[in-house]
Each structure stands twice: as C-alpha cells, then as structure tokens.
CSV table of C-alpha atoms in Angstrom, one decimal:
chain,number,residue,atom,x,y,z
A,1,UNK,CA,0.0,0.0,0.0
A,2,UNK,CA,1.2,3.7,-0.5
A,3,UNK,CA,2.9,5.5,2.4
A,4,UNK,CA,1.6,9.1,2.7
A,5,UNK,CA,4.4,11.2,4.7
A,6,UNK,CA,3.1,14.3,6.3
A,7,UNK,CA,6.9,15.5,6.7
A,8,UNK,CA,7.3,15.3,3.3
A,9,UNK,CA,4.6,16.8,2.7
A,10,UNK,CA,5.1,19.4,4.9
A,11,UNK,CA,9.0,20.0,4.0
A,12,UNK,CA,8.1,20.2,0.2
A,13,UNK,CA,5.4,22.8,0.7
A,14,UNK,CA,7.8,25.2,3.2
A,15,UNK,CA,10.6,24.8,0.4
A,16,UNK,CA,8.0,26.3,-1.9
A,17,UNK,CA,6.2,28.7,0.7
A,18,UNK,CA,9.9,30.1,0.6
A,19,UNK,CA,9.9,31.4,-3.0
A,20,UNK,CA,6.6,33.1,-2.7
A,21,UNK,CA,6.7,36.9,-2.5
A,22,UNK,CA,5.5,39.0,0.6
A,23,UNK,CA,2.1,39.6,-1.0
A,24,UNK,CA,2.0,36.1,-2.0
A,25,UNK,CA,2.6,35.1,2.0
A,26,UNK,CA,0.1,37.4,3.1
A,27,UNK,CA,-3.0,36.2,0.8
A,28,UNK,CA,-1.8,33.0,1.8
A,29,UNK,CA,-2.3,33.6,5.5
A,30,UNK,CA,-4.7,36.0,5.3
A,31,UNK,CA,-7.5,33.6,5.7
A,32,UNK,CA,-6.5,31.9,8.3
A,33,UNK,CA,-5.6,35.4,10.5
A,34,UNK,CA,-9.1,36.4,9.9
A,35,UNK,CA,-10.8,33.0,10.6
A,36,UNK,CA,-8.4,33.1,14.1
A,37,UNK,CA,-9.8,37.2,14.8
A,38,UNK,CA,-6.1,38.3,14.2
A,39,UNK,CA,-7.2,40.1,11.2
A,40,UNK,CA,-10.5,42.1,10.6
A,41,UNK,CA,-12.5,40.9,7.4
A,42,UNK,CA,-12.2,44.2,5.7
A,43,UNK,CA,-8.6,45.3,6.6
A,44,UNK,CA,-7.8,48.9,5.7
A,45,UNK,CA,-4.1,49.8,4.0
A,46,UNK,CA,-2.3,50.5,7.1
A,47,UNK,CA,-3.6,47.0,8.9
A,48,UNK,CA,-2.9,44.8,5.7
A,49,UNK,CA,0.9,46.5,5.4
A,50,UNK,CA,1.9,45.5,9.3
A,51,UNK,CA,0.3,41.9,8.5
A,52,UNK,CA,2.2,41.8,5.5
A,53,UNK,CA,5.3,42.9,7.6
A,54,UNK,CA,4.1,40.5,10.7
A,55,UNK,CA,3.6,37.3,7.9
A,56,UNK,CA,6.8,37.9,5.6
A,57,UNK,CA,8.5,37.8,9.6
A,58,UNK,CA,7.4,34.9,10.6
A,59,UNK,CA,8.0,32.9,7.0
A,60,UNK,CA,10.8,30.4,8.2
A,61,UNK,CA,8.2,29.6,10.9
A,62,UNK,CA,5.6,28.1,9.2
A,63,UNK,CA,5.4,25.1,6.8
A,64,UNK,CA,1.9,25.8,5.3
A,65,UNK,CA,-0.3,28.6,5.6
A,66,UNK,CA,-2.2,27.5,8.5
A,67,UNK,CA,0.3,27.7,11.2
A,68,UNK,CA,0.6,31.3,10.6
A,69,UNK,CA,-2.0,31.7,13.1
A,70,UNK,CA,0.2,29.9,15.6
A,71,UNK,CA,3.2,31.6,14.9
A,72,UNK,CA,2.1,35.1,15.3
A,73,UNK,CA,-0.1,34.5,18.3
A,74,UNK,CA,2.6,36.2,20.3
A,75,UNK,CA,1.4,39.8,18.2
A,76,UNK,CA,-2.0,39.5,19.7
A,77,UNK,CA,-2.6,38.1,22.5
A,78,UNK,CA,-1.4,39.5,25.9
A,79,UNK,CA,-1.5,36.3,27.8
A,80,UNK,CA,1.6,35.3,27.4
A,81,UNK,CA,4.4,33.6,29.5
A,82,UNK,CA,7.6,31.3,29.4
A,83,UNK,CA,6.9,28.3,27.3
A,84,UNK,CA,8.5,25.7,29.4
A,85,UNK,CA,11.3,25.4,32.5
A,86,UNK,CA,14.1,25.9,30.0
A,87,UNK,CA,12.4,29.1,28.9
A,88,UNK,CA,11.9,30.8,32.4
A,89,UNK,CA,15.0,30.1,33.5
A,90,UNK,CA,16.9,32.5,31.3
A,91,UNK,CA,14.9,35.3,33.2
A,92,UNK,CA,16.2,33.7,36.1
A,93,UNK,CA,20.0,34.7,34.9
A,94,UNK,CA,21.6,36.9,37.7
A,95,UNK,CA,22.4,39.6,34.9
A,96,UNK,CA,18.2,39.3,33.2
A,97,UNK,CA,16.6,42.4,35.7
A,98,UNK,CA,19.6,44.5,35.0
A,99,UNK,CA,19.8,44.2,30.9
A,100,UNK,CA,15.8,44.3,31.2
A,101,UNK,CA,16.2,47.3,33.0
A,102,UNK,CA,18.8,48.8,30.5
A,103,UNK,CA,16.7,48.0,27.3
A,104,UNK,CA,13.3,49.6,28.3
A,105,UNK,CA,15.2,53.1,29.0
A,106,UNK,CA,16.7,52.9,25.7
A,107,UNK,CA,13.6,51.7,24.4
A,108,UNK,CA,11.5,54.5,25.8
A,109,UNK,CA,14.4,57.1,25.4
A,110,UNK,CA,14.5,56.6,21.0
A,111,UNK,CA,12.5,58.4,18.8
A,112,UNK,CA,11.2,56.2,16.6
A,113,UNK,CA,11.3,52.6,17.0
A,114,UNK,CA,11.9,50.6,14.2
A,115,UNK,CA,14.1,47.1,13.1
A,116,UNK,CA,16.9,49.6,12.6
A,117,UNK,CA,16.9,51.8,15.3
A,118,UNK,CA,16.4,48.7,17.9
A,119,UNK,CA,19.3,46.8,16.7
A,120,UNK,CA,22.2,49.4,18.0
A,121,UNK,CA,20.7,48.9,21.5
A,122,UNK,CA,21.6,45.6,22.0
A,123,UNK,CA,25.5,46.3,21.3
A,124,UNK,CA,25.3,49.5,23.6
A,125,UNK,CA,23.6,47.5,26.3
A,126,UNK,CA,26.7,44.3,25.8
A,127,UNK,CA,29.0,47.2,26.0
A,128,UNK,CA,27.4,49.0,29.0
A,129,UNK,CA,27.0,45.9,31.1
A,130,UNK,CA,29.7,44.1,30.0
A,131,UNK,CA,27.7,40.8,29.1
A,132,UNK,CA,27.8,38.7,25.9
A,133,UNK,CA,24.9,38.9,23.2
A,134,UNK,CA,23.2,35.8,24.2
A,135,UNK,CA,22.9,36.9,28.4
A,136,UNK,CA,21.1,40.3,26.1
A,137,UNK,CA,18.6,38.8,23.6
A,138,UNK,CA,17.6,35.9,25.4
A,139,UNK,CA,16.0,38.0,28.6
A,140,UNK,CA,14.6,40.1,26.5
A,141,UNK,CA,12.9,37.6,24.0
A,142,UNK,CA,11.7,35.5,26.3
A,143,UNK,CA,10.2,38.7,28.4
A,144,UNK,CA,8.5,39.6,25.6
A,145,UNK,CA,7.6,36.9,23.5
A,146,UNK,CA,7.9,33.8,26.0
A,147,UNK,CA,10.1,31.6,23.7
A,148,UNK,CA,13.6,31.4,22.8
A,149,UNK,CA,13.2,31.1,19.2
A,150,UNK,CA,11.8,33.3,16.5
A,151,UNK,CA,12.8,36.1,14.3
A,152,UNK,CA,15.2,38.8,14.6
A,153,UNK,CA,14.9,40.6,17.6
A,154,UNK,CA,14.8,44.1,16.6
A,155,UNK,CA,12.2,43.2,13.6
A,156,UNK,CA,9.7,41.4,16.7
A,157,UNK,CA,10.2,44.7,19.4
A,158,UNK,CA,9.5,46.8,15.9
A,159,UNK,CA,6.1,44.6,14.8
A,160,UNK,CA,4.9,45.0,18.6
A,161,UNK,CA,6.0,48.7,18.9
A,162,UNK,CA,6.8,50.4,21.9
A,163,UNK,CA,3.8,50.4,24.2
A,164,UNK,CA,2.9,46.8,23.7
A,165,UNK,CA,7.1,45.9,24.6
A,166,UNK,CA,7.6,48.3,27.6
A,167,UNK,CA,4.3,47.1,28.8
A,168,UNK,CA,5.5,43.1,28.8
A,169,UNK,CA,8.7,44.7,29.7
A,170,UNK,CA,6.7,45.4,33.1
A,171,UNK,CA,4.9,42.4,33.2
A,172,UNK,CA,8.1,40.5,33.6
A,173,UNK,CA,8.7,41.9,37.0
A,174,UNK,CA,12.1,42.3,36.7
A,175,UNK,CA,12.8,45.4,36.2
A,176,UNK,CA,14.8,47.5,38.2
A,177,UNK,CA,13.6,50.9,39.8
C-alpha cells in the first residue's frame, strides 16, 4: 500500500512557501488570520501593510499557511508567559533584571522605533553591562515573546512597537527601579 508522509509533505510545501513573495505570503495567510480574529475581514491599507510585515517575519516559521496563526499569536494576544522550565529560566540569569532594565530606558528614550533603530541597542547594552549577546537577547525575548526562538529581535520589538514591549517589559517583574 502507498505511504503518505506528512513531513514530506510538509518540508516540500515550506521549500515552496519560501519562494513566494511577501504579497503572495500574506494572501496566503490571510485567511486563516481572519478565521483566528487576528485580522478584521475588511482590513484597511495601514492594517494589511503591518500583516504583510508581521507574515513575511514569521515565513521560516511556518510550513503551510495555516500555522501562521500559531506563529504570530505572540502579536496579539497578551497572555503570554515562558513556554516551558528551559524558557523561564533565562529570566532567572543573575544579569536578566539589570539588561531588562537597560533595554526599556533605551527603548522609551528613542525616537522612533523601528528594526533599525532597535538593533544598535543591544550592542550598547553588551558594552554598558559588560555581558555577551546571548545573556542580552535571550532576557529580552523570552520577556517579551515567552520563547527562545523566532525572528530577529529588533524586527519582533518593531512589529509590537513600543507600548505593547515596555508594557510586557513590566509584566516580567524584573525590572529594576
């Protein structure tokens, strides 16, 4: 009898998922965003752009269209927290309150906040507390997010902007006064 092999499957459709363009992705996904409530069913120009930016993100996250939804959960819900023991315990780091700390005064102190104007922060904050890169972005994507993995750091805190990422800042507890 024939085997059907849902990794295959799966694999072949991500390789092509790949080659689509950013407007392909997002009528792709579309769909399933709106079906989920992350994604009005008439979205104006300026909602359809950030889910364009959002999906095109997320695209080495998802193997087929409908895991889109799962994959950018973290953009809209607010309940949110560590995904396992592994997770929580990088906020658990002796140097996490100190680089949160750091990150949401530069945060709140820039003008405008987008993947380019994050990234220098990181650097400045490894050089201000003397820590390496991973004891920086790991804090601060698991206080925001809740996982370890995902897209470029500067492109998330940009997708969320600054209210939604100071205010998880917060919710992590951590920060310092």
């Amino acid at each position: 009898p024939a085997v059907f092999d849902i990794e295959k499957l799966n694999w072949i459709n991500f390789h092509y998922m790949k080659q689509l363009t950013a407007d392909q992705l997002l009528a792709l996904c579309l769909p399933h965003l709106q079906q989920a409530g992350y994604a009005s069913q008439e979205p104006d120009a300026a909602e359809l752009s950030w889910l364009k930016d959002v999906v095109w993100a997320m695209r080495e996250h998802v193997q087929y269209g409908a895991q889109i939804v799962d994959a950018v959960q973290v953009f809209f819900t607010e309940d949110y927290a560590p995904e396992n023991e592994e997770t929580a315990a990088v906020l658990k780091e002796e140097t996490a309150p100190a680089v949160l700390t750091m990150f949401r005064d530069e945060l709140a102190a820039l003008d405008e906040v987008t993947a380019d104007t994050v990234q220098p922060l990181f650097k400045k904050i490894q050089k201000g507390l003397k820590v390496k890169g991973k004891f920086v972005y790991m804090p601060i994507r698991v206080a925001i997010t809740g996982v370890m993995h995902g897209p470029d750091l500067n492109v998330i805190v940009a997708l969320m902007g600054r209210d939604k990422v100071l205010s998880r800042l917060e919710q992590s507890g951590l920060l310092n006064q």
